[in-house]
Coordinates of C-alpha atoms and ligand atoms in Angstrom, one line a residue:
M528 CA 156.9 121.9 64.7
Q529 CA 153.3 122.0 64.4
K530 CA 152.9 124.8 66.8
G531 CA 152.1 128.5 65.6
L532 CA 151.7 127.8 61.9
T533 CA 152.2 130.5 59.5
H534 CA 148.9 131.8 58.1
Y535 CA 148.3 130.7 54.5
G536 CA 144.6 129.9 55.0
D537 CA 145.4 126.2 54.7
A538 CA 147.0 124.8 58.1
E539 CA 148.0 121.5 56.3
F540 CA 149.8 123.2 53.7
S541 CA 151.5 125.5 56.2
L542 CA 152.8 122.4 58.0
F543 CA 153.8 120.9 54.7
L544 CA 155.7 123.9 53.8
R545 CA 157.5 124.3 57.1
Q546 CA 158.5 120.7 57.1
A547 CA 159.9 121.1 53.6
F548 CA 162.1 124.0 54.5
I549 CA 163.4 122.5 57.7
K550 CA 164.1 119.1 56.0
G551 CA 166.2 121.3 53.6
A552 CA 168.6 121.8 56.5
G553 CA 169.0 118.0 56.8
Y554 CA 166.7 117.1 59.6
T555 CA 165.0 113.8 59.8
D556 CA 161.3 112.9 60.7
D557 CA 162.8 111.4 64.0
A558 CA 164.6 114.7 65.0
L559 CA 161.5 116.8 64.1
S560 CA 159.3 114.5 66.2
R561 CA 161.4 115.4 69.5
P562 CA 160.5 118.3 72.0
V563 CA 161.7 121.3 70.3
I564 CA 163.9 123.5 72.5
G565 CA 164.6 127.0 71.2
I566 CA 168.0 128.6 72.2
A567 CA 168.1 132.6 72.3
D568 CA 171.5 133.2 71.3
T569 CA 172.9 136.7 72.2
G570 CA 176.3 136.1 70.9
S571 CA 177.6 139.2 69.3
D572 CA 181.0 140.8 68.4
Y573 CA 179.7 143.9 70.0
N574 CA 179.3 142.1 73.3
P575 CA 182.4 140.7 74.9
C576 CA 180.3 139.7 78.1
H577 CA 178.6 137.1 75.9
G578 CA 182.1 136.1 74.2
N579 CA 181.6 132.5 75.3
A580 CA 178.2 132.2 73.6
P581 CA 179.4 129.8 71.0
Q582 CA 180.8 127.4 73.6
L583 CA 177.8 127.7 75.9
L584 CA 175.5 127.1 72.7
E585 CA 177.3 123.9 71.9
A586 CA 176.9 122.7 75.4
V587 CA 173.1 123.7 75.7
K588 CA 172.7 121.7 72.4
R589 CA 174.5 118.6 73.7
G590 CA 172.3 118.8 76.9
V591 CA 169.1 119.0 74.8
M592 CA 170.1 116.1 72.5
L593 CA 171.4 113.9 75.4
A594 CA 167.9 114.3 76.8
G595 CA 166.2 113.6 73.7
G596 CA 165.2 117.0 72.5
L597 CA 165.8 119.0 69.2
P598 CA 167.8 122.2 69.9
M599 CA 167.0 125.1 67.6
R600 CA 169.2 128.1 68.1
F601 CA 167.9 131.6 67.0
P602 CA 169.4 135.1 67.2
T603 CA 167.9 138.0 69.2
V604 CA 169.1 141.6 70.0
S605 CA 172.0 141.5 72.1
I606 CA 173.2 144.7 74.3
H607 CA 176.5 145.6 75.8
E608 CA 176.8 148.3 78.4
S609 CA 179.6 150.0 76.7
F610 CA 178.5 149.5 73.1
A611 CA 175.0 150.8 73.4
A612 CA 174.0 154.6 72.7
P613 CA 172.5 156.3 74.4
T614 CA 172.4 153.7 77.1
S615 CA 171.7 150.2 77.1
M616 CA 168.5 150.6 79.1
F617 CA 167.0 152.5 76.3
L618 CA 167.2 149.1 74.4
R619 CA 166.3 146.7 77.2
N620 CA 162.5 146.8 76.2
L621 CA 163.6 146.3 72.6
M622 CA 165.3 143.1 73.5
A623 CA 162.5 142.0 75.6
M624 CA 160.0 142.6 72.8
D625 CA 162.4 140.8 70.4
T626 CA 162.8 137.8 72.8
E627 CA 159.0 137.8 73.5
E628 CA 157.9 137.7 69.9
M629 CA 160.4 135.3 68.6
I630 CA 159.6 132.8 71.3
R631 CA 156.0 133.3 70.3
A632 CA 156.5 133.3 66.6
Q633 CA 158.6 130.2 66.1
P634 CA 157.6 126.6 67.0
M635 CA 159.2 125.5 70.4
D636 CA 158.1 123.7 73.5
A637 CA 160.7 125.4 75.7
V638 CA 163.3 128.1 75.5
V639 CA 166.8 128.5 76.8
L640 CA 167.7 132.1 77.4
I641 CA 171.6 132.7 77.1
G642 CA 172.2 136.1 78.7
G643 CA 174.7 137.8 81.0
C644 CA 175.4 141.5 80.4
D645 CA 173.4 143.8 82.6
K646 CA 170.2 144.4 80.5
T647 CA 170.2 141.1 78.7
V648 CA 169.0 138.8 81.6
P649 CA 166.2 141.1 82.8
A650 CA 165.1 141.5 79.0
Q651 CA 165.1 137.9 78.5
L652 CA 163.1 137.3 81.6
M653 CA 160.7 139.9 80.8
G654 CA 160.1 138.7 77.2
A655 CA 159.9 135.1 78.4
A656 CA 157.3 135.8 81.3
S657 CA 155.1 137.4 78.7
A658 CA 155.5 134.7 76.3
G659 CA 154.6 132.1 78.8
L660 CA 156.4 129.0 77.7
P661 CA 158.6 126.8 79.8
S662 CA 161.7 128.9 80.0
I663 CA 165.1 128.7 81.8
Q664 CA 168.0 131.3 82.0
L665 CA 171.5 130.3 81.2
I666 CA 173.9 133.0 82.4
T667 CA 177.0 133.6 80.4
G668 CA 179.2 133.9 83.7
S669 CA 181.6 136.5 84.9
M670 CA 185.1 137.5 83.6
L671 CA 188.3 136.5 85.3
T672 CA 190.2 139.2 87.5
G673 CA 193.4 140.7 86.2
S674 CA 196.6 141.8 87.8
H675 CA 198.0 145.4 87.9
R676 CA 201.5 145.8 89.5
G677 CA 200.6 143.2 92.0
E678 CA 197.0 144.3 92.7
R679 CA 194.0 142.3 91.7
V680 CA 191.7 144.3 89.7
G681 CA 188.4 143.6 87.8
A682 CA 185.6 145.5 86.0
C683 CA 184.2 147.5 86.8
T684 CA 184.6 149.0 90.4
D685 CA 188.3 149.2 89.7
C686 CA 187.7 151.0 86.4
R687 CA 186.0 153.7 88.3
R688 CA 188.5 153.6 91.1
Y689 CA 191.4 154.1 88.7
W690 CA 189.7 156.5 86.6
A691 CA 189.0 158.6 89.8
R692 CA 192.6 158.4 90.7
F693 CA 193.6 159.5 87.2
R694 CA 191.2 162.5 87.6
A695 CA 192.7 163.3 90.8
G696 CA 196.2 163.2 89.4
D697 CA 197.2 160.2 91.6
I698 CA 198.2 158.2 88.5
D699 CA 199.6 159.3 85.2
A700 CA 198.3 158.5 81.6
A701 CA 200.8 155.7 81.2
E702 CA 199.6 153.9 84.3
K703 CA 196.0 154.6 83.1
D704 CA 196.6 152.9 79.8
E705 CA 198.5 150.0 81.5
V706 CA 195.6 149.2 84.0
N707 CA 193.2 149.4 81.1
D708 CA 194.9 146.1 79.9
Q709 CA 194.0 144.3 83.2
L710 CA 190.6 145.4 84.2
V711 CA 188.8 142.9 81.8
A712 CA 190.9 139.8 82.1
S713 CA 188.7 137.6 79.8
V714 CA 185.4 137.3 78.2
G715 CA 182.5 137.3 80.7
T716 CA 180.4 139.8 82.8
C717 CA 181.9 142.2 85.2
S718 CA 183.5 140.5 88.2
V719 CA 181.9 142.4 90.9
M720 CA 178.4 142.8 92.3
G721 CA 177.4 144.8 89.4
T722 CA 174.1 144.5 87.7
A723 CA 175.1 141.6 85.8
S724 CA 176.1 139.5 88.8
T725 CA 173.1 140.8 90.7
M726 CA 170.7 139.6 87.9
A727 CA 172.6 136.3 87.9
C728 CA 171.9 135.8 91.5
V729 CA 168.5 137.1 91.2
A730 CA 167.7 134.7 88.4
E731 CA 168.7 131.6 90.5
A732 CA 166.8 133.2 93.5
L733 CA 163.8 133.4 91.2
G734 CA 164.1 129.7 90.5
M735 CA 165.0 130.5 86.7
T736 CA 168.3 128.7 86.6
V737 CA 169.5 125.3 87.4
P738 CA 170.9 125.2 90.9
G739 CA 174.4 126.8 91.0
G740 CA 173.6 128.6 87.5
A741 CA 174.6 132.1 89.0
S742 CA 178.2 132.0 89.9
P743 CA 180.5 129.9 87.5
P744 CA 182.9 132.3 85.7
A745 CA 182.4 132.4 81.9
V746 CA 185.6 130.5 81.0
T747 CA 185.4 127.6 83.3
A748 CA 184.4 124.0 82.8
D749 CA 181.7 124.5 85.6
R750 CA 180.1 127.1 83.3
I751 CA 180.1 124.7 80.3
R752 CA 178.6 122.0 82.6
I753 CA 175.7 124.4 83.6
A754 CA 175.0 125.0 80.0
E755 CA 174.9 121.3 79.3
Q756 CA 172.5 120.7 82.5
T757 CA 170.5 123.6 81.4
G758 CA 169.8 122.2 77.8
A759 CA 168.8 118.9 79.5
Q760 CA 166.5 120.6 82.0
A761 CA 164.7 122.5 79.2
V762 CA 163.8 119.1 77.7
Q763 CA 162.4 118.0 81.0
M764 CA 160.4 121.3 81.4
A765 CA 159.0 121.0 78.0
R766 CA 157.8 117.3 78.7
D767 CA 156.4 118.4 82.1
K768 CA 154.9 121.6 80.5
L769 CA 156.4 123.6 83.6
D770 CA 155.4 127.0 82.2
I771 CA 157.3 130.1 83.5
A772 CA 154.2 131.3 85.2
R773 CA 154.6 128.5 87.8
I774 CA 157.9 129.7 88.7
L775 CA 157.6 133.6 88.7
T776 CA 155.2 133.5 91.6
P777 CA 154.8 136.1 94.5
A778 CA 157.2 133.5 96.5
A779 CA 160.0 133.6 93.8
F780 CA 159.8 137.5 93.8
H781 CA 160.1 137.4 97.7
N782 CA 163.2 135.4 97.4
A783 CA 164.6 137.4 94.7
L784 CA 164.3 140.6 96.6
R785 CA 165.6 138.9 99.7
V786 CA 168.7 137.9 97.7
L787 CA 169.0 141.4 96.2
L788 CA 169.3 142.9 99.5
A789 CA 171.5 140.2 101.0
I790 CA 174.2 140.4 98.3
G791 CA 174.2 144.3 98.4
G792 CA 172.9 144.1 94.8
S793 CA 172.8 146.8 92.2
T794 CA 170.0 149.4 92.4
N795 CA 169.3 148.4 88.8
G796 CA 167.9 145.3 90.3
V797 CA 165.0 147.1 91.8
V798 CA 164.1 148.5 88.4
H799 CA 164.5 145.2 86.5
L800 CA 162.6 143.3 89.3
A801 CA 159.7 145.9 89.0
A802 CA 159.6 145.5 85.4
L803 CA 159.5 141.7 85.6
A804 CA 157.0 141.6 88.3
G805 CA 154.8 144.0 86.2
R806 CA 154.9 141.4 83.5
M807 CA 153.2 138.8 86.0
G808 CA 150.6 141.5 87.1
L809 CA 152.5 142.2 90.5
A810 CA 153.4 145.7 91.4
L811 CA 156.7 146.2 93.3
D812 CA 155.8 147.6 96.7
L813 CA 158.7 150.0 97.6
P814 CA 157.7 150.6 101.2
A815 CA 157.5 146.9 101.7
L816 CA 160.9 146.5 100.0
D817 CA 162.3 149.0 102.6
R818 CA 160.9 147.1 105.5
M819 CA 162.4 144.0 103.9
G820 CA 165.8 145.7 103.8
R821 CA 165.5 146.5 107.5
D822 CA 165.6 142.7 108.5
T823 CA 167.9 141.6 105.7
P824 CA 171.8 141.5 106.6
V825 CA 174.2 142.2 103.7
L826 CA 176.1 138.9 103.7
L827 CA 178.1 138.9 100.5
D828 CA 181.6 140.3 100.8
L829 CA 182.1 141.4 97.2
K830 CA 183.1 144.7 95.6
P831 CA 181.9 147.3 95.7
A832 CA 180.6 146.8 99.1
G833 CA 183.1 144.4 100.2
Q834 CA 186.4 142.9 99.1
H835 CA 186.0 139.8 96.7
Y836 CA 185.0 139.1 93.1
M837 CA 182.6 136.7 91.6
E838 CA 185.2 133.9 91.1
D839 CA 185.6 133.8 94.8
F840 CA 181.9 133.7 95.4
H841 CA 181.9 130.7 93.3
A842 CA 184.8 129.0 95.1
A843 CA 182.8 129.8 98.3
G844 CA 179.9 127.6 97.0
G845 CA 178.0 130.3 95.2
M846 CA 174.3 130.8 95.8
A847 CA 173.9 127.5 97.7
T848 CA 176.0 129.0 100.6
L849 CA 174.2 132.3 100.5
L850 CA 170.6 130.5 100.5
R851 CA 171.8 128.4 103.4
E852 CA 172.6 131.6 105.4
L853 CA 169.3 133.2 104.4
K854 CA 167.0 130.0 104.8
P855 CA 164.7 131.3 107.7
L856 CA 164.0 134.5 105.5
L857 CA 163.1 132.7 102.2
R858 CA 159.9 131.1 100.8
L859 CA 161.0 127.5 100.5
N860 CA 158.1 126.4 98.7
A861 CA 158.9 128.4 95.5
M862 CA 159.0 126.3 92.4
T863 CA 162.1 126.2 90.3
V864 CA 163.0 125.1 86.8
T865 CA 163.9 121.6 88.0
G866 CA 160.4 120.9 89.2
R867 CA 161.5 120.9 92.8
T868 CA 161.2 123.7 95.2
L869 CA 163.8 126.0 96.3
G870 CA 163.8 124.4 99.7
E871 CA 164.1 121.0 98.1
E872 CA 167.3 122.3 96.0
M873 CA 168.7 123.6 99.2
D874 CA 168.4 120.2 100.8
R875 CA 170.2 118.7 97.8
A876 CA 173.0 121.1 97.9
G877 CA 176.5 120.0 98.9
P878 CA 178.0 120.2 102.4
V879 CA 179.0 123.3 104.4
F880 CA 182.7 124.3 104.3
A881 CA 184.8 127.1 105.7
Q882 CA 184.9 130.0 103.6
T883 CA 185.1 133.9 104.0
V884 CA 183.1 135.3 101.2
V885 CA 179.5 134.7 102.4
R886 CA 179.3 136.1 106.0
P887 CA 176.9 134.3 108.7
C888 CA 173.9 136.3 109.5
T889 CA 175.6 136.6 113.0
D890 CA 178.6 138.7 111.3
P891 CA 177.1 140.4 108.4
I892 CA 179.2 143.0 106.3
Y893 CA 176.4 145.4 106.8
P894 CA 173.8 144.8 109.3
Q895 CA 170.8 145.7 107.3
G896 CA 169.5 147.5 104.2
G897 CA 171.6 146.9 101.2
L898 CA 169.1 149.2 99.7
A899 CA 166.7 151.7 101.2
V900 CA 163.7 153.5 99.8
L901 CA 163.4 157.3 100.4
Y902 CA 160.2 159.4 100.2
G903 CA 159.8 163.3 100.6
N904 CA 158.9 166.3 98.9
L905 CA 161.6 165.8 96.5
A906 CA 160.7 162.2 95.7
P907 CA 156.9 161.8 96.3
G908 CA 157.0 158.5 94.1
G909 CA 160.1 157.2 95.8
A910 CA 164.0 157.2 95.5
I911 CA 166.6 154.5 96.1
I912 CA 170.0 154.6 98.1
K913 CA 172.5 152.1 98.4
P914 CA 173.6 152.4 102.2
S915 CA 176.1 149.6 101.9
A916 CA 178.2 151.4 99.3
A917 CA 177.8 155.0 100.8
D918 CA 179.7 157.1 103.4
P919 CA 178.1 156.7 106.8
A920 CA 179.1 160.2 107.6
L921 CA 176.6 161.5 104.9
M922 CA 173.7 159.4 106.0
E923 CA 172.1 162.3 108.0
H924 CA 173.1 165.4 106.0
T925 CA 171.9 168.8 105.0
G926 CA 173.6 170.6 102.2
K927 CA 173.3 173.4 99.6
A928 CA 172.2 172.3 96.0
V929 CA 174.7 172.7 93.1
V930 CA 172.5 172.0 90.3
F931 CA 173.1 170.7 86.8
E932 CA 170.3 171.1 84.5
N933 CA 171.2 168.0 82.4
L934 CA 174.1 165.8 81.4
Q935 CA 175.6 168.4 78.9
D936 CA 175.5 171.0 81.6
M937 CA 177.2 168.7 84.0
V938 CA 179.9 167.7 81.5
E939 CA 180.7 171.3 80.7
R940 CA 180.9 172.7 84.3
I941 CA 181.7 169.7 86.8
D942 CA 185.6 170.3 86.2
S943 CA 185.6 173.9 86.1
D944 CA 187.8 175.7 88.6
D945 CA 185.0 178.3 88.8
L946 CA 182.4 175.9 90.0
D947 CA 181.0 177.2 93.3
V948 CA 181.1 173.9 95.2
T949 CA 182.4 172.5 98.6
A950 CA 182.3 169.0 99.8
Q951 CA 179.4 169.6 102.1
D952 CA 177.0 170.6 99.2
V953 CA 174.7 168.4 97.3
L954 CA 175.1 167.7 93.6
V955 CA 172.0 167.6 91.8
L956 CA 171.6 166.3 88.3
K957 CA 168.2 166.7 86.6
H958 CA 166.7 165.3 83.2
I959 CA 168.5 161.8 83.4
G960 CA 165.3 159.9 84.1
P961 CA 163.5 157.4 81.8
K962 CA 162.3 160.1 79.3
G963 CA 164.6 162.7 80.2
A964 CA 168.1 161.5 78.8
P965 CA 166.2 159.2 77.4
G966 CA 166.6 155.7 78.8
M967 CA 167.4 156.8 82.4
P968 CA 171.3 156.4 81.9
E969 CA 173.9 155.2 84.5
A970 CA 175.0 158.7 85.0
G971 CA 173.6 159.1 88.6
Y972 CA 177.3 158.5 89.7
I973 CA 178.1 162.1 89.4
P974 CA 181.8 162.4 89.4
I975 CA 183.4 164.3 92.3
P976 CA 184.2 167.9 90.8
R977 CA 187.9 167.8 89.9
K978 CA 189.0 170.6 92.2
L979 CA 187.4 168.6 95.3
A980 CA 188.7 165.3 94.0
R981 CA 192.2 166.8 93.8
A982 CA 191.9 168.0 97.3
G983 CA 191.1 164.4 98.4
V984 CA 187.2 164.5 98.5
K985 CA 186.2 160.9 97.9
D986 CA 182.4 161.1 98.5
M987 CA 179.5 163.7 98.3
L988 CA 175.7 163.5 98.5
R989 CA 174.6 163.3 94.9
I990 CA 170.9 163.1 93.7
S991 CA 169.4 162.4 90.3
D992 CA 166.4 160.9 88.5
G993 CA 168.9 158.5 86.8
R994 CA 170.6 155.1 87.6
M995 CA 173.9 154.1 88.7
S996 CA 176.1 151.1 87.7
G997 CA 176.0 148.4 90.2
T998 CA 179.8 148.6 90.1
A999 CA 179.8 152.1 91.5
F1000 CA 179.9 153.3 94.9
G1001 CA 179.1 156.6 96.9
T1002 CA 176.3 158.4 98.7
I1003 CA 174.0 158.7 95.8
V1004 CA 170.4 159.1 95.7
L1005 CA 168.9 157.6 92.5
H1006 CA 165.6 156.9 90.6
V1007 CA 164.0 160.0 91.9
T1008 CA 160.4 159.7 91.0
P1009 CA 158.7 161.4 89.1
E1010 CA 161.5 162.4 87.0
S1011 CA 162.3 166.1 86.3
A1012 CA 161.6 165.8 82.4
I1013 CA 157.8 165.3 83.4
G1014 CA 157.6 168.0 86.1
G1015 CA 158.7 166.0 89.0
P1016 CA 160.0 168.3 92.0
L1017 CA 163.6 167.6 91.1
A1018 CA 163.0 170.1 88.2
L1019 CA 162.2 172.8 90.7
V1020 CA 165.6 172.7 92.7
H1021 CA 167.6 176.0 92.3
N1022 CA 171.3 176.4 93.2
G1023 CA 171.6 177.3 96.9
D1024 CA 168.4 175.4 97.9
L1025 CA 169.1 173.3 101.0
I1026 CA 168.4 169.5 100.5
A1027 CA 168.4 167.0 103.5
L1028 CA 168.9 163.4 103.5
S1029 CA 167.9 161.4 106.5
L1030 CA 168.5 157.8 106.2
S1031 CA 167.0 157.1 109.6
R1032 CA 163.8 158.7 108.4
R1033 CA 164.0 157.4 104.9
E1034 CA 163.3 160.9 103.8
I1035 CA 164.9 163.2 101.1
S1036 CA 163.4 166.7 101.3
L1037 CA 164.0 170.1 99.5
Q1038 CA 163.8 172.8 102.3
V1039 CA 161.9 175.2 100.2
P1040 CA 158.4 176.5 101.0
A1041 CA 155.4 174.7 99.1
A1042 CA 154.3 178.0 98.0
E1043 CA 157.7 178.9 96.4
L1044 CA 157.8 175.4 94.7
Q1045 CA 154.3 176.1 93.2
R1046 CA 155.5 179.5 92.0
R1047 CA 158.6 177.9 90.3
A1048 CA 156.4 175.0 88.7
S1049 CA 154.1 177.7 87.2
A1050 CA 156.9 179.9 85.9
A1051 CA 158.6 177.1 84.2
P1052 CA 156.1 174.3 83.3
A1053 CA 157.6 171.0 82.2
V1054 CA 157.6 170.0 78.5
P1055 CA 158.0 166.3 78.2
P1056 CA 160.2 165.2 75.3
T1057 CA 158.9 163.7 72.1
A1058 CA 160.1 162.3 68.9
D1059 CA 158.8 162.2 65.4
R1060 CA 159.5 158.6 64.5
G1061 CA 160.9 155.1 65.3
Y1062 CA 161.7 153.3 68.3
L1063 CA 162.3 156.7 70.2
K1064 CA 158.9 157.7 69.6
L1065 CA 157.5 154.4 70.9
F1066 CA 159.8 154.7 74.0
L1067 CA 159.0 158.3 74.8
N1068 CA 155.2 157.6 74.4
S1069 CA 155.1 154.5 76.4
V1070 CA 157.8 154.2 78.9
T1071 CA 156.9 154.2 82.6
Q1072 CA 158.7 155.7 85.6
A1073 CA 161.4 153.8 87.7
D1074 CA 158.8 152.5 90.4
Q1075 CA 157.2 150.6 87.5
G1076 CA 160.5 149.3 86.2
V1077 CA 160.8 151.6 83.2
D1078 CA 159.0 149.1 81.1
F1079 CA 156.5 150.0 78.4
D1080 CA 152.9 150.4 79.7
F1081 CA 151.5 148.3 76.9
L1082 CA 153.9 145.4 77.8
Q1083 CA 152.8 145.2 81.5
A1084 CA 150.2 142.6 82.5
P1085 CA 146.7 144.1 81.8
T1086 CA 145.5 143.2 85.3
L1087 CA 147.1 143.7 88.5
V1088 CA 146.9 140.8 90.8
G1089 CA 149.1 141.5 93.7
K1090 CA 152.1 143.1 95.2
V1091 CA 155.6 142.0 96.0
P1092 CA 157.1 141.6 98.4
D1093 CA 153.9 140.5 100.0
Q1094 CA 153.7 140.9 103.8
T1095 CA 152.3 137.4 104.6
Ligands
FES1056 FE1 178.6 143.5 80.5 FE2 179.5 144.8 82.8 S1 179.6 145.5 80.7 S2 178.5 142.9 82.7

């Protein structure tokens, strides 16, 4: 309670005043003498993915008190994917700033971060990384799956699949409404390997959760037990002064990136890990990530790349099972929140048993490259593709560009019967990058034009400077850097230009002579968007490109100390 006193010009008076106020809430001197554990509570009626936050909070408090600490709940920003306009990513850095400053401003010896929905875990980790205290992540957990006419369904891969069927005329409005009741069968995060599940697995791989913290579904007793353990562990971390900087090391990022690739994780994981690494003075080395992808098999058979859901992954042993398979590829000396290394925790994990969700390295669901990094004259700063969710027939493909200048243009024309498009063409969507939309919305999953969808076309090559939900699938090139809004080459693409994708060469190229591209750039120079006031102004002035994690430049560590994944 003596940390970070409010400035009144008299420190003893500041403490006297603080104690008077906290005693007003009924605390004793004994309680106030214990290690103080802040609990970042992101429960919100606008966030069903955190609908179990009250139960988790109670269990964390129980764990803290059983271990002799004093739990102190505090609220922060909470963000849900479907309730955040213009896009949750626009607000991730705001939540990270809120989390960082509340950890720093209030007296606590360690902090428990309760998060789950896509942007919340990265925001909390980013904020905690900058604040520097002992910190531990508690994931809210995945939702249960539902059942629609005998078929198991879950958000949000099946949301997209049913919506695509509705657009194609396969199902009528009544069935669309019926399945809508089943897609989200309980509170909790999306039940497939979307961004939330990805970041849950990544958080555990980073060493930022207790062992087994990634996979228990939101409404299970296992999840509540994890919450109690998390509270108790936070007290131990406070006593041991196990600061977050001892956990978020290059070895931890190596493991997190390896896991991201092996689970066929969301492309958003790349952006979030780049941002988190940047908080620790580490740059994400995209070519090194691509090389890592080439020797990392995709082992997790979860939608959208596979068949199962998060609750199946949990029943299959969760991260312990996955990490065991990946053991030769991991940095086992990485420290975790328990004060033991990842390798030591793996040795303590339960016995091996038969299961079908985590494949062995000898029989992967995809032999390599859950994610691949592309370069070329269309993306000099890099772009990302998720081969495990793409059509193999389009991995070496050249097609004619069908260009949409921005989201509105796409919305107005994509379903027009007059749209001049074939299945061999390449759909290009500009101005959905970090500054362009703004906030880099998950609009990179450009829908198949209605007339092609009705003709049975399921996939096309699509390119944008935006992001895609981890629950989506298709041959989709994302995060094209630099973005079109600041004059990246994507801005120069015209209808009818040829675009070539070569996964084998890791290349995305615009087959237009350089002189013509120069002429186009001079004829229509980019005018980056600006704003007059408020958070939007801060965002547009400060946001970095996708390769730096779309973080604010002034929130990154002031000095670069290395790259991840390192090649040693
Ligand atoms: Fe929250 Fe999918 S909307 S995890």
